[in-house]
PDB file of C-alpha atoms in Angstrom:
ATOM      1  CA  UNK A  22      75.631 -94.535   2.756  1.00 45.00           C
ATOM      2  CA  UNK A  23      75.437 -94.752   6.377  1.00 44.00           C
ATOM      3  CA  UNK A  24      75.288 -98.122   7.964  1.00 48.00           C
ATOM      4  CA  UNK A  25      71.990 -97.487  10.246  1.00 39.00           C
ATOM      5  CA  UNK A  26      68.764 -99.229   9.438  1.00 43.00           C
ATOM      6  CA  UNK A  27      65.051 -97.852   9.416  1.00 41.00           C
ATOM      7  CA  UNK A  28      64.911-100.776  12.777  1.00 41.00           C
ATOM      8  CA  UNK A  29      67.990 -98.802  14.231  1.00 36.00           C
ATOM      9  CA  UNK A  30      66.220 -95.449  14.150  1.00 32.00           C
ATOM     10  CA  UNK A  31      62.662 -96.867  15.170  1.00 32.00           C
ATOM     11  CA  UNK A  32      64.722 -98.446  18.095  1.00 35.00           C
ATOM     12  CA  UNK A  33      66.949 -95.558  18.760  1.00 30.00           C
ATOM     13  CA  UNK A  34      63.476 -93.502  19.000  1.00 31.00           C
ATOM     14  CA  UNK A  35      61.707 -95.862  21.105  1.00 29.00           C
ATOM     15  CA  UNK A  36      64.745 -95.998  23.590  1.00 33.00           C
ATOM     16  CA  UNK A  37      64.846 -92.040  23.972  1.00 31.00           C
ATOM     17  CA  UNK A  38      60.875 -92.179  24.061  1.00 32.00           C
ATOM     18  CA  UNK A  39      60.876 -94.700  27.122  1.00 33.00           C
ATOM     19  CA  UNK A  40      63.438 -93.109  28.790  1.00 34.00           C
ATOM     20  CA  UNK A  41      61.894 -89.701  28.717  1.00 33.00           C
ATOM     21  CA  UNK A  42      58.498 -90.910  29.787  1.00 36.00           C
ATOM     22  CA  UNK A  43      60.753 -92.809  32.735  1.00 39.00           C
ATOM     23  CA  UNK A  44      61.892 -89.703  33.819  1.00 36.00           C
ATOM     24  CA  UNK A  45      58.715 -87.640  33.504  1.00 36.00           C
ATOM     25  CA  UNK A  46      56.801 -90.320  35.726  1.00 42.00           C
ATOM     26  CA  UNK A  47      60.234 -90.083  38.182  1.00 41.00           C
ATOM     27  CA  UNK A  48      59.862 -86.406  38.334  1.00 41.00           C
ATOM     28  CA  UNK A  49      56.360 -87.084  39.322  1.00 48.00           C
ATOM     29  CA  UNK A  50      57.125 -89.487  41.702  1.00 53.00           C
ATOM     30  CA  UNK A  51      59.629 -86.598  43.293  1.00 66.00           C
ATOM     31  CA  UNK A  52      56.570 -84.618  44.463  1.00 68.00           C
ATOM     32  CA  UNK A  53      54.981 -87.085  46.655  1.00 88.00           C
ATOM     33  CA  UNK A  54      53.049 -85.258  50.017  1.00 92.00           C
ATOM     34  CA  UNK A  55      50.877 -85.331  52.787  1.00 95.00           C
ATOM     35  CA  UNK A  56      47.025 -86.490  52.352  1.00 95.00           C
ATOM     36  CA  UNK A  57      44.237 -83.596  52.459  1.00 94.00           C
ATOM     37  CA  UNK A  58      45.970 -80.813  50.524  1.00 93.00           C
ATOM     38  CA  UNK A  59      48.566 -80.919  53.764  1.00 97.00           C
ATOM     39  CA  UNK A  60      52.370 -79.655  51.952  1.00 96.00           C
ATOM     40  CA  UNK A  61      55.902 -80.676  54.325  1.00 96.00           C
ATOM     41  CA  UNK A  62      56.450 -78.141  56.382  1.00 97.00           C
ATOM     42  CA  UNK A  63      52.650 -76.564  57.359  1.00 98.00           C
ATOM     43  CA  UNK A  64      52.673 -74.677  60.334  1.00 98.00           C
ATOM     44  CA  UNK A  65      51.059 -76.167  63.073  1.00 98.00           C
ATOM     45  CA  UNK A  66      48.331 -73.115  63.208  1.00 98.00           C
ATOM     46  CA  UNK A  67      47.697 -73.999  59.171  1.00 98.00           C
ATOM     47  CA  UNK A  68      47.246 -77.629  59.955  1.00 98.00           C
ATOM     48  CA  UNK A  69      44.985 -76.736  63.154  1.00 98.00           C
ATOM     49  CA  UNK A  70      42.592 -73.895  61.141  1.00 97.00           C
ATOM     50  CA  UNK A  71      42.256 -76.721  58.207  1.00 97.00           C
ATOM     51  CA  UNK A  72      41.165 -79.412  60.878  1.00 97.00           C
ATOM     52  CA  UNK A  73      38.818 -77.028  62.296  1.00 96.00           C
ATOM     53  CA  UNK A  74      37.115 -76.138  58.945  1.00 95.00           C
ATOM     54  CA  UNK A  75      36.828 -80.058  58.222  1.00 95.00           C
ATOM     55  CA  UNK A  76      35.123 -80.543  61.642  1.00 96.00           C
ATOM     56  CA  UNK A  77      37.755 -82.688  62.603  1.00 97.00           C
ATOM     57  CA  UNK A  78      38.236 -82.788  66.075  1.00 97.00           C
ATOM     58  CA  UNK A  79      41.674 -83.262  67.862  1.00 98.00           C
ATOM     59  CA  UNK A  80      41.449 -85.566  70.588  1.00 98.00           C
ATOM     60  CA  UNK A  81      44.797 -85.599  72.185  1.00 98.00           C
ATOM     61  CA  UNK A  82      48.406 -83.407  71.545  1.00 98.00           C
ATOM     62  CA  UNK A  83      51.651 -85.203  72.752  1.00 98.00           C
ATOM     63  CA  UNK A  84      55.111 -84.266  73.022  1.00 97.00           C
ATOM     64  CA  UNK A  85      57.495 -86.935  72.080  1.00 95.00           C
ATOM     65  CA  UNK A  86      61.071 -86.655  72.179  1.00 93.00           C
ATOM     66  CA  UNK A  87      61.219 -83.318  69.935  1.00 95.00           C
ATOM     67  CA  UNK A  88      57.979 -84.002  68.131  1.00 98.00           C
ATOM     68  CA  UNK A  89      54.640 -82.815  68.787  1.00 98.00           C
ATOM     69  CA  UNK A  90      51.886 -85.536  67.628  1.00 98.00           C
ATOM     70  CA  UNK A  91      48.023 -84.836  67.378  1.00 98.00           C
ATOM     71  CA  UNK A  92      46.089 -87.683  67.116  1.00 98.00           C
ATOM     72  CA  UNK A  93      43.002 -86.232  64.954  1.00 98.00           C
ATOM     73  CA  UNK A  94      39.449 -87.964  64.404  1.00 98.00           C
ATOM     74  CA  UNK A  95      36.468 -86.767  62.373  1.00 96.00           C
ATOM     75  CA  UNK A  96      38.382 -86.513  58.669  1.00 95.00           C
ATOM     76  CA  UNK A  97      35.577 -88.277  56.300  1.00 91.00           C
ATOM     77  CA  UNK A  98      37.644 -91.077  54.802  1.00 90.00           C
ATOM     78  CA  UNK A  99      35.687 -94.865  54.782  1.00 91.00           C
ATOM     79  CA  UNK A 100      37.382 -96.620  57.864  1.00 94.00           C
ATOM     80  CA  UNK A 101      39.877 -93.692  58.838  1.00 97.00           C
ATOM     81  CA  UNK A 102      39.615 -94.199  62.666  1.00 97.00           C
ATOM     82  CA  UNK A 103      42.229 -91.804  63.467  1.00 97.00           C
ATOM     83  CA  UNK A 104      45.285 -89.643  61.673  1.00 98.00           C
ATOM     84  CA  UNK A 105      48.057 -88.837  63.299  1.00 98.00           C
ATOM     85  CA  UNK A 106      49.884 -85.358  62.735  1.00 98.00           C
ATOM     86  CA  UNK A 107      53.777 -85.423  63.657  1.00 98.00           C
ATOM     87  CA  UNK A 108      55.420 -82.000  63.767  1.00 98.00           C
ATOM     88  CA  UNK A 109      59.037 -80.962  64.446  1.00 97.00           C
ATOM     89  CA  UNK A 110      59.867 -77.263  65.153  1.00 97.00           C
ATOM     90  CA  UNK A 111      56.109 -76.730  64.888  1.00 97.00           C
ATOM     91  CA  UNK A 112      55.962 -78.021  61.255  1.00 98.00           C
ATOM     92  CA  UNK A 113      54.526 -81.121  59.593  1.00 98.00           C
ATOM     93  CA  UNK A 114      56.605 -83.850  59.246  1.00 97.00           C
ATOM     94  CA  UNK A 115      54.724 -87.083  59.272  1.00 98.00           C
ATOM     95  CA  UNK A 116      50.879 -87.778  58.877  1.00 98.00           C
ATOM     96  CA  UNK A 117      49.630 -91.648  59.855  1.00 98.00           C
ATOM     97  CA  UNK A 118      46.590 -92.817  58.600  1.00 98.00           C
ATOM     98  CA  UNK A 119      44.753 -95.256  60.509  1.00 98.00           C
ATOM     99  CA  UNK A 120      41.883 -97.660  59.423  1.00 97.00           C
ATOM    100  CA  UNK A 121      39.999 -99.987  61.403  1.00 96.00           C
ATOM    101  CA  UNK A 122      36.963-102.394  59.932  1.00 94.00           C
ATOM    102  CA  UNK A 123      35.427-104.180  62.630  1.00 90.00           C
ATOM    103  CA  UNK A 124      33.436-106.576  60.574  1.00 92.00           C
ATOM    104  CA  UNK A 125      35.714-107.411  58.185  1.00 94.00           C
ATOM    105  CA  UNK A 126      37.360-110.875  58.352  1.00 93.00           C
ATOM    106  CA  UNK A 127      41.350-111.731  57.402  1.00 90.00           C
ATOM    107  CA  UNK A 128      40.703-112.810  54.485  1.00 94.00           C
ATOM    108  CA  UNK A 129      39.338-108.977  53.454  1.00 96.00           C
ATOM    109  CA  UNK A 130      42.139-107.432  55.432  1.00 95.00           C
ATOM    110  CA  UNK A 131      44.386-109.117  53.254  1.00 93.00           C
ATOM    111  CA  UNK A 132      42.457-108.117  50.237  1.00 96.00           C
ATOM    112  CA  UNK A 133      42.865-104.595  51.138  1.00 96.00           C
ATOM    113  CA  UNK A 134      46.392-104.633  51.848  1.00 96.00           C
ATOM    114  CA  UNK A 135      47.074-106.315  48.398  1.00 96.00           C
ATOM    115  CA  UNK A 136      44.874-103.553  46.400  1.00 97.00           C
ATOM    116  CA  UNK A 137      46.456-100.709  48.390  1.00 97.00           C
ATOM    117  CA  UNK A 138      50.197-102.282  48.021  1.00 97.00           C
ATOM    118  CA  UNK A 139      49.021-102.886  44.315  1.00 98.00           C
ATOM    119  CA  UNK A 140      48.043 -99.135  43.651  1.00 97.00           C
ATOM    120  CA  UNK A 141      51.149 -97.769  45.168  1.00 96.00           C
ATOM    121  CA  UNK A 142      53.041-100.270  43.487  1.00 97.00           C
ATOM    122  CA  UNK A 143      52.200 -99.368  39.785  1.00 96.00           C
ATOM    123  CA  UNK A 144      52.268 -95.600  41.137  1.00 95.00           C
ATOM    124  CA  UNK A 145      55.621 -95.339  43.000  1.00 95.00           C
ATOM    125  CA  UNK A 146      57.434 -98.539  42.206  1.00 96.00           C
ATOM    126  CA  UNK A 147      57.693-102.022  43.459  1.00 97.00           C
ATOM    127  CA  UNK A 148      57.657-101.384  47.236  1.00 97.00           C
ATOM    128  CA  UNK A 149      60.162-103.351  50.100  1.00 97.00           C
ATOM    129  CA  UNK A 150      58.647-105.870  52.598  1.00 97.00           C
ATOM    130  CA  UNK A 151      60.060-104.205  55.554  1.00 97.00           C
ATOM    131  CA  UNK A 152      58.299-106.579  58.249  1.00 94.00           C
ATOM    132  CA  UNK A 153      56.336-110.155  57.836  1.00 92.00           C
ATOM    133  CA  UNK A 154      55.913-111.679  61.376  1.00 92.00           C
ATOM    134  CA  UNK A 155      53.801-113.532  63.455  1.00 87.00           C
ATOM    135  CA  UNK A 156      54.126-113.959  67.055  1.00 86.00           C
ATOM    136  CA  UNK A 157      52.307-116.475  69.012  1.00 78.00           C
ATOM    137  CA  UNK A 158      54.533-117.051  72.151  1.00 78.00           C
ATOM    138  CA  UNK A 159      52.511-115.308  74.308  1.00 85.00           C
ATOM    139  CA  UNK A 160      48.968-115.325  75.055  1.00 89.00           C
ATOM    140  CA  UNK A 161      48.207-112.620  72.675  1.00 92.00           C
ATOM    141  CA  UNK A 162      48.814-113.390  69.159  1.00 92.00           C
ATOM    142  CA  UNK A 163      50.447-110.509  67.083  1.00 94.00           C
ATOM    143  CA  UNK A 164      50.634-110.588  63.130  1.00 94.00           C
ATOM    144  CA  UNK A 165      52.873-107.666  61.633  1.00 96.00           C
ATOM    145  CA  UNK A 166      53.058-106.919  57.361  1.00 96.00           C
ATOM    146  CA  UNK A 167      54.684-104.054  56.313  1.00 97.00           C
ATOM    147  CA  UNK A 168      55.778-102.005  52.942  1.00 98.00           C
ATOM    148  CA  UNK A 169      58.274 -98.961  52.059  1.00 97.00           C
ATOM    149  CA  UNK A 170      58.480 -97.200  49.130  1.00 97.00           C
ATOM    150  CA  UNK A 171      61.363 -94.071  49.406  1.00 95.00           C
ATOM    151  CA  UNK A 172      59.386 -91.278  47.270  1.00 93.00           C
ATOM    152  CA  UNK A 173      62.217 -88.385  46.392  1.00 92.00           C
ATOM    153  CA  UNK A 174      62.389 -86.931  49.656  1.00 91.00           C
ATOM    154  CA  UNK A 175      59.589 -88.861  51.526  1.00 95.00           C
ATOM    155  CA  UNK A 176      58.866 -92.388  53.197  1.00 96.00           C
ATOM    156  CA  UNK A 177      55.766 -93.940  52.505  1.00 97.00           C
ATOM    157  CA  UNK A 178      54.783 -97.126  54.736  1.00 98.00           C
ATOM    158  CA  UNK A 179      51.586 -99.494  54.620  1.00 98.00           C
ATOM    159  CA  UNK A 180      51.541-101.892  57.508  1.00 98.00           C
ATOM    160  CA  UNK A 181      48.994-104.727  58.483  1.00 97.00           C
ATOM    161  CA  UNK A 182      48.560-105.561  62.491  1.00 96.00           C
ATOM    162  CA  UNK A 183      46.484-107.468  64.376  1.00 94.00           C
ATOM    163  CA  UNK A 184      46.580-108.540  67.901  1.00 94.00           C
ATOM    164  CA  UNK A 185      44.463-111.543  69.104  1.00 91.00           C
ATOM    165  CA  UNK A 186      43.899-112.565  73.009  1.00 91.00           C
ATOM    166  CA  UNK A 187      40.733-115.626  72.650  1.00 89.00           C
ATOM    167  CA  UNK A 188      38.082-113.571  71.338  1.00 86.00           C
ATOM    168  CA  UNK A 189      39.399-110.240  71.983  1.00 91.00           C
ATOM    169  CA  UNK A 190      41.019-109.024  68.108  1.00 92.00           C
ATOM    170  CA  UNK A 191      42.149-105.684  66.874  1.00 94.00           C
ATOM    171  CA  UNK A 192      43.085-105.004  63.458  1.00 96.00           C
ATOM    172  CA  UNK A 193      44.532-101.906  62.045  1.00 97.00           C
ATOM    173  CA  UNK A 194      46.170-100.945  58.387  1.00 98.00           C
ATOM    174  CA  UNK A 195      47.983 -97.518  58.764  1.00 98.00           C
ATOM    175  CA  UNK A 196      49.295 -95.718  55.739  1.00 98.00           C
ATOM    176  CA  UNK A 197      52.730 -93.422  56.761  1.00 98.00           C
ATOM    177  CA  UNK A 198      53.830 -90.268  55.115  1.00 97.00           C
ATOM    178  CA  UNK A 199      56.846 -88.588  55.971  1.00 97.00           C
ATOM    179  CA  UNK A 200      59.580 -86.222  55.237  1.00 95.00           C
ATOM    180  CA  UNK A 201      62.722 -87.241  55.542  1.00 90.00           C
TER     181      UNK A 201
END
C-alpha cells in the first residue's frame, strides 16, 4: 500500500487545477490590444477608413520624432474627449484615451480612477503606482496618479492629472495602450 492519502490526491488535484486555470487566464492576459477592434500593427489607411466609418473626425496629424500621432475626436465613448493614435513605420503602436468630466468634483475623479484601477486590477493583475505627486510651488497647482500593468507584449497606463491656477482647473484620466 502506497503511502498517499485521499487529502494528498484531492490536494495534488486542486494544485494542478489552479495552476492550469493560472495559466489559461495568463494566456489570456497575453492577448491584450488596442480599443475599437484596432489589432498592433494596423496600417495607417485601416485605422483612417475605420475612423471615417465611425464619423470620427481627425483633428490634427503630427510627426514626432519617428512617430506619426493623430489626435482623433468623435468616437462615442461617455467622456472620451479625444484618442490619440501613435504610429511608427505607418503602423499602430500606441492608442491614448482621453476623458474629461467637467462637472465632476475630486472626490468622483477619484472614484473613477479607483473603479477603473479596480477592473484592470482583477483583469490583468495588481498594477504598479508609477507616479503619485503633487506640485504646488508654482502658481498652478499640478496633481499627477499613475498605474502600469506590463500585458505580454503591451503597456497599459491609467493616469489622473489635474492642473489648478485660482479658478481655472483641468482634469483629465487617460487610459494608454501600447506595443512594446
Amino acid at each position: 500500500m502506497c503511502g498517499f492519502s485521499a487529502s494528498h490526491y484531492c490536494s495534488t488535484f486542486l494544485s494542478v487545477f489552479v495552476f492550469l486555470l493560472c495559466a489559461s487566464r495568463a494566456h489570456a492576459v497575453d492577448e491584450l490590444v488596442p480599443p475599437f477592434g484596432f489589432r498592433w500593427n494596423d496600417s495607417m489607411a485601416r485605422v483612417e477608413a475605420v475612423l471615417h466609418g465611425a464619423k470620427a473626425k481627425i483633428t490634427s496629424r503630427e510627426k514626432k520624432q519617428n512617430r506619426d500621432v493623430w489626435s482623433v475626436e468623435g468616437l462615442i465613448h461617455p467622456g472620451l474627449t479625444r484618442t490619440l493614435f501613435t504610429f511608427k513605420q505607418r503602423s499602430l503602436v500606441a492608442v491614448e484615451l482621453q476623458y474629461e468630466y467637467p462637472e465632476w468634483s475630486i472626490e468622483r475623479y477619484n472614484q473613477r480612477m479607483g473603479e477603473i484601477r479596480k477592473y484592470f486590477d482583477e483583469k490583468y493583475g495588481t498594477g504598479k503606482l508609477v507616479s503619485r505627486g503633487r506640485d504646488d510651488d508654482t502658481d498652478v497647482i499640478q496633481t499627477l496618479v499613475g498605474y502600469q500593468w506590463m500585458v505580454g507584449g503591451t503597456l497599459l497606463e491609467l493616469f489622473y492629472f489635474s492642473a489648478q491656477h485660482d479658478s481655472l482647473l483641468y482634469r483629465t484620466i487617460t487610459v494608454d495602450y501600447k506595443a512594446l
